[in-house]
Amino acid sequence: MKAQGETEESEKLSKMSSLLERLHAKFNQNRPWSETIKLVRQVMEKRVVMSSGGHQHLVSCLETLQKALKVTSLPAMTDRLESIARQNGLGSHLSASGTECYITSDMFYVEVQLDPAGQLCDVKVAHHGENPVSCPELVQQLREKNFDEFSKHLKGLVNLYNLPGDNKLKTKMYLALQSLEQDLSKMAIMYWKATNAGPLDKILHGSVGYLTPRSGVSRSLGMNASVTIEGTSAMYKLPIAPLIMGSHPVDNKWTPSFSSITSANSVDLPACFFLKFPQPIPVSRAFVQKLQSCTGIPLFETQPTYAPLYELITQFELSKDPDPIPLNHNMRFYAALPGQQHCYFLNKDAPLPDGRSLQGALVSKITFQHPGRVPLILNLIRHQVAYNTLIGSCVKRTILKEDSPGLLQFEVCPLSESRFSVSFQHPVNDSLVCVVMDVQDSTHVSCKLYKGLSDALICTDDFIAKVVQRCMSIPVTMRAIRRKAETIQADTPALSLIAETVEDMVKKNLPPASSPGEPGLNCFTLPENQGALHFSTGWRRRGRINQAWDTSLLSRCTHSSVSKEGKDMKSTSTYLLLLVSYVFSV
């Protein structure tokens, strides 16, 4: 048995030695590189047969080799295009002259026109039943030999037509999408004719935003959504012909006149229209309900998992940064601005008037049936995104030390699905002030500054609103408020003396002789319809907020029966305002 085992081992070594000798002999032939390339191309020409035989691994290796080859001739270009078509599950063939390469599917085809030297002339895309149209994006990608982006574009076109059913059903779905696009284009033209708006105005105010043609890739145009049609488990009646009648809107909101949905212009399909976002966006629970009321269709197939909206906004903002290192923030973020350093605490669990915290969910697409719903949906999404943008402006990866000198502390608390407060220490006095921002719509943010009546002036509400709407950034706005307060303080040196005098009068309970004596409170309050407002009152002398974040100042500022002391305090505060007015009038 031992001798037999030694014999088998000897045979294996002999075979290995023979194989190595053959490899060495092959290597020593010094075959020219051009001949090696020729052999590789000959093998690659047989790739279809190998693929059908199941040699997927070998085919994958050949595709990798082809990617490494430079494309400098007509055969090399056509080989690469055919390879890309196969990778995306598409067919391909060449014209008789060999200078046109067609990448085909049942619902569209791409025509790549080349010259005899293999240089690109044009790239055209033809959707089902339409004439081929030149595509500048694809032309640029192939001229730059950016084959990876070209492949992504083809994949996007394939996904566009990833519909259920046979070709007959897919054709009906495509007709529905085509009619929707025609109606949206008419709405865009109506808005442009009425306003002569440029691209920016279309994005901010246009009834359907800024429309771009259907494409296999998403464009970097900021916040955007693509209009698609997708298969659904339920049946929906979708128009297969344009519904807009005439070319003029019926009101000042550029609303067109739509024809009624009938059996002649619509059909029941296991599909529906969708507005799809490149990345799921955080939407509050209230706006989810508004969107569902607008479309009449549930926003989610299953019950969504709600989470604190500020937490979702934080995740959304941090995901924009490709930095893979997680940030241990605990909802505290730092901003380094010219001349100032800020720390923002986003109080995601602050209770609303109903006792619950502000909740939200991630929305990746919105279902709708009628083109007339698109402007309403866009207005709601713009509103939500404007709110998210302001809150998200505090979310940064900046790292600062907690004990950095001059670090200013701010607390951001939600008040409703469209309102929030930013509380901070008064720039001049050692007291708490607050700015309430109300995102009324995507283009209008109203602001209200609340401070103690005995506190020095900071700035006007209009000033804050103008800054916010110009920059849509909380840190930039807070910096502007502080700088404005410093400017006012420098221009009116008597303010600090006035404030000290009034504080002393309040302590001694001495009303001024000429005061009106109206009842009131010596602290800032909110109107009753503004809801609960929570502030932290643990201010340190050096201007930083304590870690507690738990005391509510509002409990000491609510309306109640006012005693004689209350009247005196109001009188003193009124006197301060009169003195300030006098100082500014001098």
XYZ file of C-alpha atoms in Angstrom:
586
model
C 0.000 0.000 0.000
C 2.860 2.345 0.813
C 4.582 1.698 -2.507
C 1.333 2.355 -4.420
C 0.860 5.701 -2.660
C 4.403 6.750 -3.497
C 3.806 5.849 -7.142
C 0.669 8.020 -7.380
C 2.467 10.954 -5.774
C 5.354 10.549 -8.208
C 2.939 10.605 -11.169
C 1.334 13.842 -9.911
C 4.724 15.510 -9.578
C 5.679 14.358 -13.049
C 2.500 15.801 -14.570
C 3.031 19.086 -12.720
C 6.602 19.297 -13.936
C 5.537 18.618 -17.501
C 2.854 21.297 -17.331
C 5.344 23.844 -16.008
C 7.773 23.010 -18.783
C 5.064 23.571 -21.389
C 4.139 26.919 -19.809
C 7.780 28.000 -19.777
C 8.136 26.989 -23.410
C 5.009 28.975 -24.304
C 6.309 32.007 -22.456
C 9.730 31.813 -24.123
C 8.182 32.086 -27.590
C 7.903 35.900 -27.019
C 4.643 36.202 -28.914
C 4.095 39.818 -30.081
C 1.488 41.824 -28.113
C -0.466 42.569 -31.283
C -0.855 38.855 -31.912
C -2.057 38.333 -28.328
C -4.705 41.033 -28.805
C -5.791 39.355 -32.025
C -6.234 36.024 -30.238
C -8.267 37.693 -27.473
C -10.577 39.302 -30.038
C -11.024 35.977 -31.835
C -12.066 34.333 -28.584
C -14.424 37.185 -27.770
C -16.196 36.768 -31.102
C -17.345 33.347 -29.877
C -18.722 34.746 -26.595
C -22.402 34.248 -27.532
C -21.910 30.522 -27.979
C -20.056 30.285 -24.688
C -22.777 32.275 -22.928
C -25.472 29.912 -24.183
C -23.353 27.022 -22.980
C -23.336 28.389 -19.452
C -19.737 29.611 -19.292
C -20.776 32.774 -17.461
C -17.549 33.104 -15.515
C -15.464 32.997 -18.679
C -17.770 35.516 -20.360
C -17.378 37.816 -17.359
C -13.585 37.573 -17.637
C -13.736 38.417 -21.326
C -15.931 41.445 -20.579
C -13.341 42.605 -18.044
C -10.596 42.226 -20.630
C -12.587 44.243 -23.127
C -13.000 47.081 -20.642
C -9.215 47.234 -20.347
C -8.709 47.576 -24.120
C -8.455 51.063 -25.578
C -11.135 51.995 -28.093
C -9.294 53.509 -31.039
C -11.001 51.962 -34.071
C -14.428 51.197 -35.524
C -14.332 47.452 -34.612
C -13.219 48.286 -31.074
C -16.078 50.788 -30.639
C -18.747 48.438 -31.972
C -17.405 45.601 -29.813
C -17.640 47.781 -26.711
C -21.189 48.924 -27.552
C -22.337 45.343 -28.120
C -20.747 44.316 -24.822
C -22.576 47.114 -22.964
C -25.855 46.075 -24.590
C -25.420 42.488 -23.391
C -24.622 43.628 -19.861
C -27.965 45.449 -19.728
C -29.984 42.616 -21.238
C -30.462 44.410 -24.571
C -30.024 43.266 -28.148
C -27.641 44.802 -30.661
C -26.793 44.657 -34.347
C -24.800 46.598 -36.944
C -25.917 48.189 -40.172
C -24.654 46.875 -43.528
C -21.930 49.532 -43.598
C -20.882 48.738 -40.040
C -20.996 52.419 -39.029
C -24.373 52.297 -37.233
C -24.795 50.252 -34.080
C -28.355 49.651 -32.850
C -29.029 48.775 -29.192
C -32.596 47.501 -29.048
C -35.443 46.438 -26.785
C -39.174 45.934 -27.269
C -39.976 49.495 -26.153
C -37.049 51.620 -27.373
C -33.810 51.568 -29.309
C -30.575 53.577 -29.319
C -28.842 54.369 -32.613
C -25.102 55.111 -32.405
C -23.743 56.674 -35.592
C -19.988 56.347 -36.237
C -17.597 57.303 -39.024
C -15.240 54.752 -40.704
C -12.491 55.618 -38.216
C -14.737 54.800 -35.262
C -15.287 58.430 -34.215
C -18.732 59.301 -32.874
C -21.126 61.278 -35.075
C -24.413 61.185 -33.134
C -26.504 59.163 -30.681
C -30.271 59.005 -31.071
C -32.943 57.492 -28.845
C -36.295 56.320 -30.235
C -39.061 55.466 -27.774
C -41.919 53.203 -28.756
C -43.807 54.653 -31.731
C -41.687 57.830 -31.840
C -39.029 59.117 -34.208
C -35.398 58.932 -33.056
C -34.178 62.088 -31.318
C -30.576 63.084 -30.679
C -29.533 62.765 -27.022
C -26.801 65.263 -26.011
C -25.992 63.411 -22.769
C -25.236 60.163 -24.583
C -23.225 61.993 -27.241
C -21.045 63.587 -24.579
C -20.553 60.314 -22.703
C -19.419 58.357 -25.763
C -17.179 61.162 -27.052
C -15.438 61.192 -23.686
C -15.255 57.354 -23.795
C -17.232 57.333 -20.541
C -18.726 53.907 -21.121
C -19.743 53.373 -17.494
C -22.074 56.410 -17.566
C -23.387 55.321 -20.964
C -24.225 51.931 -19.460
C -26.018 53.610 -16.513
C -28.111 55.604 -18.977
C -29.143 52.421 -20.803
C -29.999 50.787 -17.487
C -32.195 53.771 -16.643
C -34.049 53.388 -19.939
C -34.559 49.692 -19.237
C -35.970 50.464 -15.777
C -38.277 53.057 -17.313
C -40.053 50.298 -19.215
C -39.877 47.680 -16.488
C -43.629 47.138 -16.638
C -45.734 44.014 -16.055
C -47.704 42.237 -18.752
C -47.214 41.529 -22.428
C -46.211 44.020 -25.111
C -49.844 44.984 -25.756
C -50.340 45.946 -22.096
C -46.963 47.707 -21.993
C -47.977 49.727 -25.043
C -51.113 50.976 -23.246
C -49.056 51.907 -20.222
C -46.620 53.788 -22.400
C -49.497 55.677 -24.066
C -50.699 56.705 -20.599
C -47.220 57.978 -19.687
C -46.950 59.782 -23.024
C -50.292 61.551 -22.526
C -49.262 62.598 -19.009
C -46.015 64.070 -20.330
C -47.889 66.025 -22.992
C -50.239 67.527 -20.391
C -47.336 68.445 -18.099
C -45.527 70.075 -21.021
C -48.623 72.157 -21.833
C -48.865 73.271 -18.209
C -45.206 74.294 -18.250
C -45.723 76.295 -21.472
C -48.793 78.032 -20.019
C -46.783 79.160 -16.998
C -43.892 80.362 -19.158
C -46.164 82.340 -21.494
C -47.952 83.986 -18.558
C -44.801 84.905 -16.618
C -41.870 84.722 -19.068
C -40.051 83.000 -16.196
C -36.466 81.823 -16.348
C -35.242 78.408 -15.165
C -34.841 79.512 -11.531
C -38.355 80.977 -11.340
C -39.731 77.819 -12.932
C -38.014 75.710 -10.289
C -39.217 77.865 -7.393
C -42.674 78.889 -8.592
C -43.597 76.968 -11.742
C -46.810 74.975 -11.607
C -44.897 71.849 -12.683
C -41.392 73.034 -11.874
C -38.657 72.910 -14.486
C -39.410 70.090 -16.923
C -36.689 68.134 -18.710
C -37.201 65.387 -21.323
C -37.465 61.749 -20.332
C -34.010 60.305 -19.792
C -32.274 57.234 -18.435
C -30.233 59.268 -15.957
C -31.181 61.779 -13.302
C -29.844 65.297 -13.706
C -28.154 67.206 -10.893
C -30.685 70.013 -10.642
C -31.074 70.123 -6.887
C -34.265 68.632 -5.474
C -35.973 66.788 -8.322
C -38.478 64.052 -9.057
C -39.023 61.886 -12.113
C -42.438 61.134 -13.617
C -42.908 57.424 -14.267
C -45.523 54.734 -14.616
C -45.190 51.494 -12.673
C -47.124 48.313 -12.211
C -49.385 48.040 -9.165
C -51.425 45.333 -7.464
C -54.598 47.449 -7.793
C -56.296 48.625 -10.993
C -56.379 52.360 -11.817
C -58.183 54.263 -14.545
C -55.452 56.200 -16.360
C -55.837 58.594 -19.297
C -54.279 57.422 -22.563
C -54.895 60.747 -24.328
C -54.058 64.332 -23.288
C -56.727 65.904 -21.055
C -55.892 69.630 -21.267
C -58.275 71.648 -23.401
C -57.162 74.955 -24.912
C -53.904 76.768 -24.387
C -54.826 79.312 -21.703
C -55.163 78.863 -17.909
C -58.520 79.422 -16.243
C -57.207 81.359 -13.196
C -54.214 83.300 -11.888
C -52.643 80.077 -10.616
C -52.120 78.900 -14.209
C -54.621 76.062 -13.806
C -55.593 74.588 -17.191
C -58.985 73.299 -18.186
C -59.135 69.497 -18.150
C -61.580 67.308 -20.009
C -63.470 64.691 -18.029
C -62.174 61.137 -17.666
C -64.247 58.864 -19.923
C -63.982 55.374 -21.351
C -62.898 56.960 -24.635
C -59.807 58.688 -23.243
C -58.827 56.338 -20.419
C -58.377 52.661 -19.642
C -58.135 50.496 -16.534
C -54.575 49.309 -15.999
C -52.662 47.434 -13.290
C -50.398 50.496 -13.070
C -50.326 54.086 -11.883
C -48.329 57.304 -12.269
C -45.557 58.057 -9.770
C -43.379 60.981 -8.788
C -40.132 59.296 -7.746
C -37.320 60.936 -5.785
C -33.642 60.066 -6.264
C -33.394 59.682 -2.489
C -36.249 59.187 -0.002
C -37.123 62.499 1.648
C -38.322 63.049 5.246
C -42.005 64.029 5.373
C -43.949 64.829 8.536
C -46.994 62.801 9.500
C -49.233 65.816 8.832
C -47.865 66.249 5.316
C -48.250 62.522 4.644
C -51.950 62.941 5.388
C -52.124 66.044 3.178
C -50.507 64.199 0.270
C -52.903 61.277 0.654
C -55.864 63.649 0.747
C -54.548 65.355 -2.391
C -54.158 62.174 -4.448
C -56.851 59.994 -2.867
C -54.326 57.132 -2.872
C -52.399 55.755 0.143
C -48.803 56.917 0.158
C -47.492 53.576 1.441
C -48.444 50.014 0.555
C -47.945 48.987 4.185
C -48.118 51.017 7.388
C -44.915 53.089 7.554
C -42.586 53.234 10.518
C -42.711 56.763 11.900
C -39.714 58.311 13.647
C -38.844 61.778 14.989
C -38.784 64.063 11.944
C -35.634 65.883 13.086
C -33.847 62.546 13.323
C -34.844 61.694 9.736
C -33.728 65.139 8.523
C -30.387 64.635 10.271
C -29.864 61.263 8.570
C -30.876 62.746 5.220
C -28.378 65.601 5.511
C -25.507 63.430 6.724
C -26.089 60.956 3.871
C -25.216 63.711 1.380
C -21.620 63.562 2.576
C -19.728 60.565 1.165
C -17.627 60.421 4.353
C -18.184 56.853 5.617
C -17.082 57.682 9.160
C -20.192 57.848 11.393
C -20.695 61.059 13.348
C -21.469 60.632 17.042
C -23.563 63.776 17.307
C -26.354 63.074 19.831
C -28.362 65.732 17.932
C -25.747 68.407 18.723
C -24.028 70.052 15.764
C -21.438 72.767 15.369
C -21.121 75.552 12.823
C -17.998 77.643 12.273
C -18.931 81.006 10.781
C -16.851 84.137 10.196
C -16.228 85.595 13.647
C -18.623 83.200 15.418
C -18.873 79.566 16.493
C -22.286 77.994 17.104
C -23.590 74.826 18.736
C -27.115 73.665 17.803
C -29.152 71.177 19.780
C -32.055 69.774 17.740
C -34.701 68.836 20.290
C -36.294 66.022 18.324
C -38.466 64.859 21.258
C -39.969 68.233 22.198
C -43.737 67.737 22.663
C -46.227 69.471 20.398
C -49.566 70.863 21.656
C -51.098 67.372 21.382
C -48.383 65.994 23.660
C -46.626 63.967 20.968
C -43.295 64.726 19.340
C -43.074 65.698 15.670
C -43.025 62.442 13.710
C -42.280 61.706 10.067
C -41.489 59.000 7.540
C -39.253 58.619 4.494
C -41.119 58.981 1.198
C -39.521 57.648 -1.982
C -42.448 58.063 -4.400
C -45.950 59.515 -4.600
C -48.785 57.847 -6.490
C -51.304 59.856 -8.544
C -53.806 59.309 -11.368
C -54.518 62.737 -12.854
C -52.084 65.350 -14.249
C -53.991 68.085 -12.412
C -52.696 66.680 -9.111
C -49.040 67.319 -9.958
C -49.010 71.082 -9.093
C -50.720 70.377 -5.756
C -48.246 67.614 -4.944
C -45.285 69.804 -5.887
C -46.496 72.628 -3.640
C -46.717 70.260 -0.669
C -43.292 68.775 -1.387
C -41.753 72.234 -1.821
C -43.272 73.261 1.512
C -41.871 70.208 3.284
C -38.452 70.539 1.664
C -38.258 74.226 2.666
C -38.855 73.213 6.285
C -36.300 70.387 6.001
C -33.754 72.754 4.461
C -33.905 75.140 7.401
C -33.594 72.403 10.002
C -30.946 70.634 7.927
C -28.858 73.813 7.753
C -27.856 73.127 11.373
C -26.619 69.609 10.561
C -22.903 69.734 9.826
C -19.879 67.518 10.329
C -17.892 70.373 11.856
C -16.067 69.341 15.029
C -15.537 71.918 17.786
C -14.609 71.534 21.435
C -17.450 71.949 23.897
C -15.406 74.405 25.935
C -14.310 76.496 22.955
C -14.162 80.166 23.986
C -17.076 82.219 22.708
C -19.112 79.163 21.631
C -22.746 80.259 21.249
C -25.485 77.778 22.147
C -28.839 77.433 20.371
C -31.786 75.085 20.815
C -34.117 74.275 17.908
C -37.562 72.956 18.929
C -40.453 71.934 16.664
C -43.776 73.663 17.330
C -45.782 72.110 14.488
C -45.240 70.529 11.088
C -44.330 73.965 9.681
C -43.175 76.008 12.692
C -40.184 75.820 15.001
C -38.360 77.975 17.537
C -34.688 78.846 17.969
C -33.878 79.902 21.536
C -30.603 81.467 22.590
C -29.086 83.918 25.047
C -29.726 87.600 24.444
C -26.657 89.103 22.724
C -26.593 91.994 25.223
C -28.509 90.934 28.345
C -28.121 87.748 30.349
C -31.608 86.504 29.466
C -33.367 84.099 27.110
C -34.781 85.140 23.754
C -36.397 83.143 21.012
C -37.147 83.381 17.306
C -40.214 81.534 15.999
C -40.061 80.725 12.302
C -43.217 79.776 10.419
C -42.650 78.181 7.014
C -45.952 79.250 5.493
C -45.035 77.883 2.063
C -41.908 77.208 0.029
C -41.318 80.910 -0.686
C -42.502 82.642 2.482
C -41.072 82.263 5.971
C -42.474 84.598 8.650
C -40.388 85.269 11.757
C -41.221 86.610 15.198
C -38.674 87.564 17.862
C -39.772 87.069 21.486
C -37.771 88.706 24.251
C -38.281 90.231 27.661
C -39.783 93.698 27.482
C -36.902 95.007 29.582
C -34.288 93.483 27.230
C -32.310 95.627 24.826
C -33.411 95.739 21.222
C -31.930 93.137 18.900
C -33.512 93.559 15.462
C -36.903 93.678 13.782
C -38.960 90.694 12.657
C -38.771 91.901 9.057
C -34.985 91.895 9.224
C -34.951 88.244 10.360
C -37.471 87.203 7.692
C -35.447 88.856 4.928
C -32.253 87.121 6.024
C -33.966 83.721 6.288
C -35.603 83.908 2.872
C -32.339 85.033 1.331
C -30.100 82.280 2.724
C -32.487 79.554 4.043
C -29.966 78.873 6.812
C -30.485 79.031 10.564
C -26.763 79.496 11.427
C -26.371 82.354 8.936
C -29.547 83.979 10.282
C -28.436 83.658 13.913
C -25.095 85.232 13.021
C -26.889 88.117 11.289
C -29.138 88.655 14.332
C -26.183 88.850 16.677
C -24.258 91.216 14.413
C -27.357 93.407 14.053
C -27.745 93.552 17.835
C -24.121 94.547 18.235
C -24.605 97.298 15.640
C -27.688 98.668 17.424
C -25.888 98.526 20.753
C -22.914 100.448 19.341
C -25.176 103.081 17.733
C -27.262 103.639 20.888
C -24.967 103.518 23.956
C -27.842 104.699 26.182
C -29.651 101.368 25.762
C -27.566 99.522 28.319
C -28.085 102.321 30.848
C -31.825 102.303 30.182
C -32.009 98.528 30.614
C -30.094 98.695 33.930
C -32.352 101.505 35.182
C -35.519 99.582 34.337
C -34.234 96.375 35.931
C -33.516 98.302 39.105
C -37.039 99.823 39.021
C -38.548 96.363 38.581
C -36.647 95.037 41.577
C -37.839 97.970 43.705
C -41.382 97.699 42.291
C -41.408 101.391 41.324
C -43.636 102.236 38.321
C -42.831 105.412 36.389
C -45.089 108.357 37.105
C -46.397 108.718 33.557
C -46.945 105.021 32.861
C -50.322 103.845 31.515
C -50.568 101.140 34.193
C -51.972 98.421 31.905
C -51.993 94.821 33.121
C -49.372 92.562 31.655
C -46.276 90.463 32.273
C -42.580 91.278 32.277
C -41.676 88.381 30.023
C -42.322 87.371 26.453
C -45.425 85.341 25.679
C -46.966 83.753 22.635
C -50.500 84.239 21.364
C -52.785 81.452 22.481
C -53.112 80.046 18.961
C -49.333 79.616 18.659
C -49.363 76.436 20.726
C -46.966 75.336 23.422
C -43.445 76.674 23.240
C -40.684 75.044 25.257
C -37.513 76.826 26.274
C -34.493 75.828 28.281
C -33.729 78.269 31.085
C -30.477 76.846 32.421
C -28.264 79.663 31.143
C -24.747 79.919 32.484
C -23.118 83.252 33.058
C -20.736 82.729 30.152
C -23.629 82.299 27.743
C -23.974 78.563 27.347
C -26.964 76.336 27.884
C -26.812 73.732 30.636
C -27.061 70.082 29.665
C -30.489 69.682 31.291
C -32.682 71.056 28.474
C -35.723 70.327 30.615
C -37.207 73.477 32.144
C -40.144 75.180 30.446
C -40.124 78.961 30.629
C -43.630 79.144 29.250
C -45.074 77.902 32.533
C -43.963 81.187 34.080
C -45.305 83.321 31.207
C -48.920 82.175 30.809
C -51.886 84.546 30.993
C -53.593 84.594 34.377
C -55.142 87.019 36.830
C -52.727 89.924 37.225
C -51.952 91.423 40.601
C -50.923 94.948 41.378
C -47.301 93.880 41.002
C -48.105 92.638 37.489
C -49.524 96.027 36.561
C -46.446 97.752 37.876
C -44.152 95.460 35.885
C -46.064 96.129 32.684
C -45.902 99.847 33.344
C -42.158 99.677 33.814
C -41.754 97.735 30.577
C -43.904 100.219 28.700
C -41.743 102.978 30.045
C -38.678 101.219 28.674
C -40.217 101.105 25.203
C -41.051 104.806 25.397
C -37.502 105.653 26.413
C -36.080 103.553 23.591
C -38.331 105.281 21.088
C -37.112 108.609 22.386
C -33.481 107.584 22.013
C -34.034 106.619 18.380
C -35.937 109.790 17.632
C -33.118 112.055 18.797
